[in-house]
Every structure is written in C-alpha cells, then in structure tokens.
Amino acid sequence: MKNKLFSVATLIVTLFAVVSSVFSQAKPTTQITEREKKEARIVAKTFAKQFLKEKDISALLRTFFVENFLEHFEKDEKGFPLASFKPEIVSKISKEDRLRFYIVFINSYYLNSLYISKKTTSELENMNLKDYFPPEVSKIIESNPQIFESISPRDKDEYLVENPDDLKKTLPALEEFVKLMQQYFKKNPIEQNKNYQKNISILNKRNSTFKPWLSICDNSCYGYPTGTRLIMVNIPFLQLLLVKEMNYLKILSATPYF
C-alpha cells in the first residue's frame, strides 16, 4: 500500500517538476495596458470559477483555449507538454494521446492540490504519504493494486515518457485516479470548507493571483511571430498563458503553479 501511494504521489510531484520552470519564471518585459489587464482578469476569474465547478479541464477547452493549442507547443521543443516526452518518440505519440496526457496531468495535479488545500496548518506541516489522498481513494488503491501498478518513481533526469508503452500504462492509471478524485469531491464539496478558504486566501496573496503581466516574444515562440504579446496570470494552483486571437484573449496553456 505504502509503495503504491508513494508511486502516485511521486508521479504527481514529477509531473509538476517537469514543467514548473517553463512559465513560472517569466518576467514582465514591457508595460501591460489597462485594457489587457481587465480582459485577462475576466478570462482568468471566469476560467478559475468554472474549473473549480467542473473539476475537469476537458470541459473547458473548447470555450477558453486556443484552438488546437497543443500544436503550438510542437513548434517549441522546450514547451509543455512535449518536455515530458523523450524527443525521438514525440512523432510516435498520437495527437489524441498528447491531449489525453495534458488533460489527465492538469486534472490530477489540480484535484490533488484541492484536496491538500483543505488541510489545517498543523496537518500541512506533518503530512505523511497517506495524507495526500482521501481515505476512500487510498482504500481503492490498496484493494485494486493493478490500477497504479504501472506507475513507479522516476529519477529527476529521466523523461516521464521514455517510450510509447510508458504512455499506454500511465494514461489509464492516472485517468482512473482522476475519476476517483472527482467522485470524492462530488460527495465532499470543498467550496465552503473553511480551511480551503483560508489556504486559498494565503496562496492568492503569495502568488499575486489575478494580477496579469506581459511578456513579449523576442523571437518567434509557440508558432507566433516576433513581437507577439503574451499575457500571464496566476490563478489558484495554475499559471495561465494568454494570447489574443480574433480580438479575444484565449488560453494557450495552463501549467502548475503553487
């Protein structure tokens, strides 16, 4: 049981570590306009509200994201989520599976972060492996070991996906984990939890949540030309990268930010 919980927890942490530096270190390069700030806040707040409600990013892609947003990252080798794949196997992974990977990665990270955010200060300071998951989820992992048997800890210098078989094993396992977490939150709504509200308030202040800033492409980036204005804004647990298309700000990427 302990090994399986460790495997799942380690994978989630590994997923975060792979991409945490992709966008989180970006700095403002010029002044953002008041109009851009207002539009970015509206998009960010609406998206954050809907994600908390749905707890499934796949339900929000059509409305909020750039069409075929993952294709933009195929034009930038360092971009997420392709940074998780060993370069020579990217062409062997279908676009459908790349999208599945993105969805399950964001969902698993977000749902696990939600669960941890309901902990008290004392609990957060003294967390054991079992504390990363609801008791119901831990029991199912224990009684159905095959669900996460394929997931094992990886060294930090290893790609998350070394070959297509890795993805075939990892995707179903994480998708089942996400399903279990979604079921937990249906029975245990977090929105009115006092610890959650307190921790989110602290997190929002620390991460300057909903305060957009601007970055401009010095060279072509993510398939966009030099000079493209990219707006970044933090929301609870995620950092959004926004770009204007057809006069509307759309999300190019949502990545972990804690």
Coordinates of C-alpha atoms in Angstrom, one line a residue:
M1 CA 0.0 0.0 0.0
K2 CA 2.7 2.5 1.0
N3 CA 4.7 1.8 -2.2
K4 CA 1.6 2.4 -4.4
L5 CA 0.7 5.6 -2.6
F6 CA 4.3 6.7 -2.9
S7 CA 4.3 5.9 -6.6
V8 CA 1.2 8.0 -7.3
A9 CA 2.4 10.9 -5.1
T10 CA 5.8 10.8 -6.7
L11 CA 4.4 10.8 -10.2
I12 CA 2.3 13.9 -9.4
V13 CA 5.3 15.7 -8.0
T14 CA 7.4 14.6 -11.0
L15 CA 4.8 15.9 -13.4
F16 CA 4.9 19.3 -11.6
A17 CA 8.7 19.4 -11.6
V18 CA 8.9 18.7 -15.3
V19 CA 7.1 21.9 -16.2
S20 CA 7.3 24.2 -13.2
S21 CA 10.1 26.2 -14.7
V22 CA 8.6 26.5 -18.2
F23 CA 6.5 29.6 -17.5
S24 CA 6.7 30.4 -13.8
Q25 CA 10.0 32.3 -14.1
A26 CA 8.8 34.6 -16.9
K27 CA 9.2 38.3 -16.1
P28 CA 7.5 41.4 -17.4
T29 CA 9.3 42.8 -20.5
T30 CA 7.2 45.9 -21.1
Q31 CA 4.2 47.6 -19.7
I32 CA 0.8 45.9 -19.9
T33 CA -2.2 48.1 -20.8
E34 CA -5.1 48.6 -18.6
R35 CA -7.4 47.1 -21.2
E36 CA -5.2 44.0 -21.3
K37 CA -5.3 43.7 -17.5
K38 CA -9.1 43.9 -17.5
E39 CA -9.6 41.4 -20.2
A40 CA -7.0 39.0 -18.7
R41 CA -8.7 39.2 -15.2
I42 CA -12.1 38.4 -16.7
V43 CA -10.8 35.4 -18.5
A44 CA -8.7 34.2 -15.6
K45 CA -11.5 34.6 -13.0
T46 CA -14.1 33.0 -15.2
F47 CA -11.9 30.1 -16.0
A48 CA -10.9 29.6 -12.4
K49 CA -14.6 29.6 -11.3
Q50 CA -15.6 27.1 -14.0
F51 CA -12.6 24.8 -13.3
L52 CA -13.5 24.7 -9.6
K53 CA -17.1 23.9 -10.5
E54 CA -16.4 21.2 -13.2
K55 CA -13.1 19.8 -11.8
D56 CA -12.3 18.6 -15.3
I57 CA -10.3 20.8 -17.7
S58 CA -11.6 18.9 -20.7
A59 CA -15.0 20.5 -20.2
L60 CA -13.4 24.0 -20.6
L61 CA -11.0 23.5 -23.6
R62 CA -13.5 24.5 -26.3
T63 CA -14.6 27.7 -24.6
F64 CA -11.4 29.0 -23.1
F65 CA -8.4 27.6 -25.0
V66 CA -6.8 28.5 -28.3
E67 CA -8.0 26.0 -31.0
N68 CA -5.5 23.1 -31.3
F69 CA -3.4 24.7 -28.6
L70 CA -1.1 21.7 -28.3
E71 CA 0.1 22.2 -31.8
H72 CA 1.7 25.4 -30.8
F73 CA 4.0 23.5 -28.4
E74 CA 5.1 21.2 -31.2
K75 CA 6.8 24.3 -32.6
D76 CA 8.8 24.9 -29.4
E77 CA 10.8 22.0 -28.1
K78 CA 11.0 23.3 -24.6
G79 CA 7.3 23.9 -24.3
F80 CA 5.0 21.8 -22.1
P81 CA 3.8 19.1 -22.5
L82 CA 6.3 17.9 -25.0
A83 CA 9.1 18.5 -22.5
S84 CA 7.7 15.4 -20.7
F85 CA 8.4 13.2 -23.7
K86 CA 11.7 11.8 -24.9
P87 CA 12.2 13.9 -28.1
E88 CA 12.6 11.0 -30.5
I89 CA 9.3 9.4 -29.6
V90 CA 7.1 12.5 -29.9
S91 CA 6.2 11.7 -33.5
K92 CA 5.1 8.2 -32.4
I93 CA 2.5 9.5 -30.0
S94 CA -0.8 10.5 -31.5
K95 CA -2.3 13.9 -31.1
E96 CA -5.2 12.3 -29.2
D97 CA -2.9 10.8 -26.7
R98 CA -1.0 14.0 -26.3
L99 CA -4.2 15.7 -25.5
R100 CA -5.2 12.9 -23.1
F101 CA -1.9 13.4 -21.3
Y102 CA -2.4 17.1 -20.9
I103 CA -5.9 16.7 -19.6
V104 CA -5.0 14.0 -17.1
F105 CA -1.9 15.8 -16.0
I106 CA -3.7 19.0 -15.2
N107 CA -6.7 17.3 -13.7
S108 CA -4.6 15.1 -11.4
Y109 CA -2.5 17.9 -10.2
Y110 CA -5.4 20.3 -9.7
L111 CA -7.6 17.8 -7.8
N112 CA -4.8 16.7 -5.6
S113 CA -3.9 20.3 -4.9
L114 CA -7.6 20.9 -4.0
Y115 CA -7.6 18.0 -1.6
I116 CA -4.3 19.2 0.1
S117 CA -5.6 22.7 0.4
K118 CA -8.4 21.7 2.8
K119 CA -5.8 20.6 5.4
T120 CA -5.1 22.6 8.6
T121 CA -1.8 24.3 9.1
S122 CA -0.8 21.6 11.5
E123 CA -1.8 18.9 9.0
L124 CA 0.2 20.6 6.2
E125 CA 3.3 20.7 8.4
N126 CA 3.1 17.0 9.3
M127 CA 1.9 15.2 6.2
N128 CA 2.5 11.6 5.6
L129 CA 2.1 9.8 2.2
K130 CA -1.4 8.7 3.0
D131 CA -2.4 12.3 3.7
Y132 CA -2.0 13.2 0.0
F133 CA -5.2 11.3 -0.8
P134 CA -8.7 10.9 0.6
P135 CA -9.1 7.7 2.7
E136 CA -11.6 6.4 0.1
V137 CA -9.1 6.7 -2.7
S138 CA -6.3 5.1 -0.6
K139 CA -8.5 2.2 0.1
I140 CA -9.3 1.6 -3.6
I141 CA -5.6 1.8 -4.5
E142 CA -5.0 -0.8 -1.8
S143 CA -7.8 -3.1 -2.9
N144 CA -7.1 -2.6 -6.6
P145 CA -3.3 -2.5 -6.9
Q146 CA -3.3 -3.2 -10.6
I147 CA -4.7 0.3 -11.2
F148 CA -1.5 2.0 -10.3
E149 CA 0.9 -0.9 -10.6
S150 CA 2.5 0.6 -13.8
I151 CA 3.3 3.8 -12.0
S152 CA 6.7 4.0 -10.4
P153 CA 9.0 6.8 -9.2
R154 CA 11.4 8.3 -11.7
D155 CA 14.8 10.0 -11.3
K156 CA 14.6 13.7 -12.0
D157 CA 16.8 13.4 -15.1
E158 CA 14.5 10.8 -16.7
Y159 CA 11.8 11.7 -19.2
L160 CA 8.3 10.9 -17.9
V161 CA 7.6 9.2 -21.1
E162 CA 10.6 7.2 -22.4
N163 CA 8.6 5.2 -25.0
P164 CA 5.0 4.8 -26.2
D165 CA 4.5 1.9 -23.8
D166 CA 5.1 4.2 -20.9
L167 CA 2.2 6.4 -22.0
K168 CA -0.1 3.4 -22.5
K169 CA 0.5 2.4 -18.9
T170 CA 0.5 5.8 -17.3
L171 CA -2.6 7.3 -19.0
P172 CA -5.2 4.8 -17.9
A173 CA -3.8 4.7 -14.3
L174 CA -3.9 8.5 -14.0
E175 CA -7.3 8.7 -15.6
E176 CA -8.6 6.2 -13.0
F177 CA -7.0 8.3 -10.3
V178 CA -8.7 11.5 -11.6
K179 CA -12.1 9.7 -11.7
L180 CA -11.7 8.6 -8.1
M181 CA -10.8 12.1 -7.0
Q182 CA -13.8 13.6 -8.9
Q183 CA -16.1 11.2 -7.2
Y184 CA -14.7 12.2 -3.9
F185 CA -15.4 15.9 -4.5
K186 CA -18.9 15.2 -5.6
K187 CA -19.6 13.7 -2.2
N188 CA -17.4 16.2 -0.3
P189 CA -17.7 19.7 -1.9
I190 CA -14.7 21.8 -1.0
E191 CA -16.0 25.3 -1.8
Q192 CA -17.4 26.0 1.6
N193 CA -14.6 24.3 3.6
K194 CA -13.1 26.9 6.0
N195 CA -9.6 25.5 5.8
Y196 CA -9.7 25.6 2.0
Q197 CA -10.9 29.2 2.0
K198 CA -8.1 30.2 4.4
N199 CA -5.4 28.5 2.5
I200 CA -6.6 29.8 -0.9
S201 CA -6.5 33.3 0.6
I202 CA -2.9 32.8 1.7
L203 CA -2.0 31.3 -1.7
N204 CA -3.6 34.1 -3.6
K205 CA -1.7 36.8 -1.7
R206 CA 1.6 34.9 -2.1
N207 CA 1.2 34.3 -5.8
S208 CA -0.4 37.7 -6.7
T209 CA -3.4 35.8 -8.1
F210 CA -5.4 37.5 -10.8
K211 CA -2.7 40.2 -11.4
P212 CA -1.7 39.9 -15.1
W213 CA 1.7 40.8 -16.5
L214 CA 3.1 40.9 -20.0
S215 CA 5.8 39.1 -21.9
I216 CA 6.7 39.8 -25.5
C217 CA 8.2 37.2 -27.9
D218 CA 11.7 38.3 -28.6
N219 CA 11.8 35.7 -31.4
S220 CA 9.0 33.5 -32.8
C221 CA 7.5 31.5 -29.9
Y222 CA 4.9 28.7 -29.9
G223 CA 4.2 29.4 -33.5
Y224 CA 3.6 33.1 -33.0
P225 CA 5.7 35.8 -34.7
T226 CA 8.3 38.0 -33.0
G227 CA 6.5 40.8 -31.0
T228 CA 3.5 38.7 -30.0
R229 CA 2.1 39.9 -26.7
L230 CA 1.7 37.0 -24.2
I231 CA -0.2 37.8 -21.0
M232 CA 0.5 35.7 -18.0
V233 CA -1.7 35.5 -14.9
N234 CA -1.8 33.2 -11.8
I235 CA -5.0 31.6 -10.6
P236 CA -5.2 29.1 -7.7
F237 CA -2.7 26.3 -8.4
L238 CA -2.2 27.2 -12.1
Q239 CA -0.5 29.8 -14.2
L240 CA -2.3 30.8 -17.4
L241 CA -0.6 31.9 -20.6
L242 CA -2.9 34.0 -22.7
V243 CA -2.7 35.2 -26.3
K244 CA -5.1 37.3 -28.4
E245 CA -6.8 35.6 -31.3
M246 CA -9.6 37.1 -33.3
N247 CA -9.7 40.0 -30.9
Y248 CA -10.3 37.7 -27.9
L249 CA -7.9 36.6 -25.2
K250 CA -7.6 32.8 -25.2
I251 CA -5.6 30.4 -23.0
L252 CA -2.6 29.0 -24.7
S253 CA -1.5 27.0 -21.7
A254 CA -2.4 26.3 -18.1
T255 CA 0.5 24.9 -16.1
P256 CA 1.0 24.1 -12.4
Y257 CA 1.9 27.0 -10.1
F258 CA 1.8 26.6 -6.3

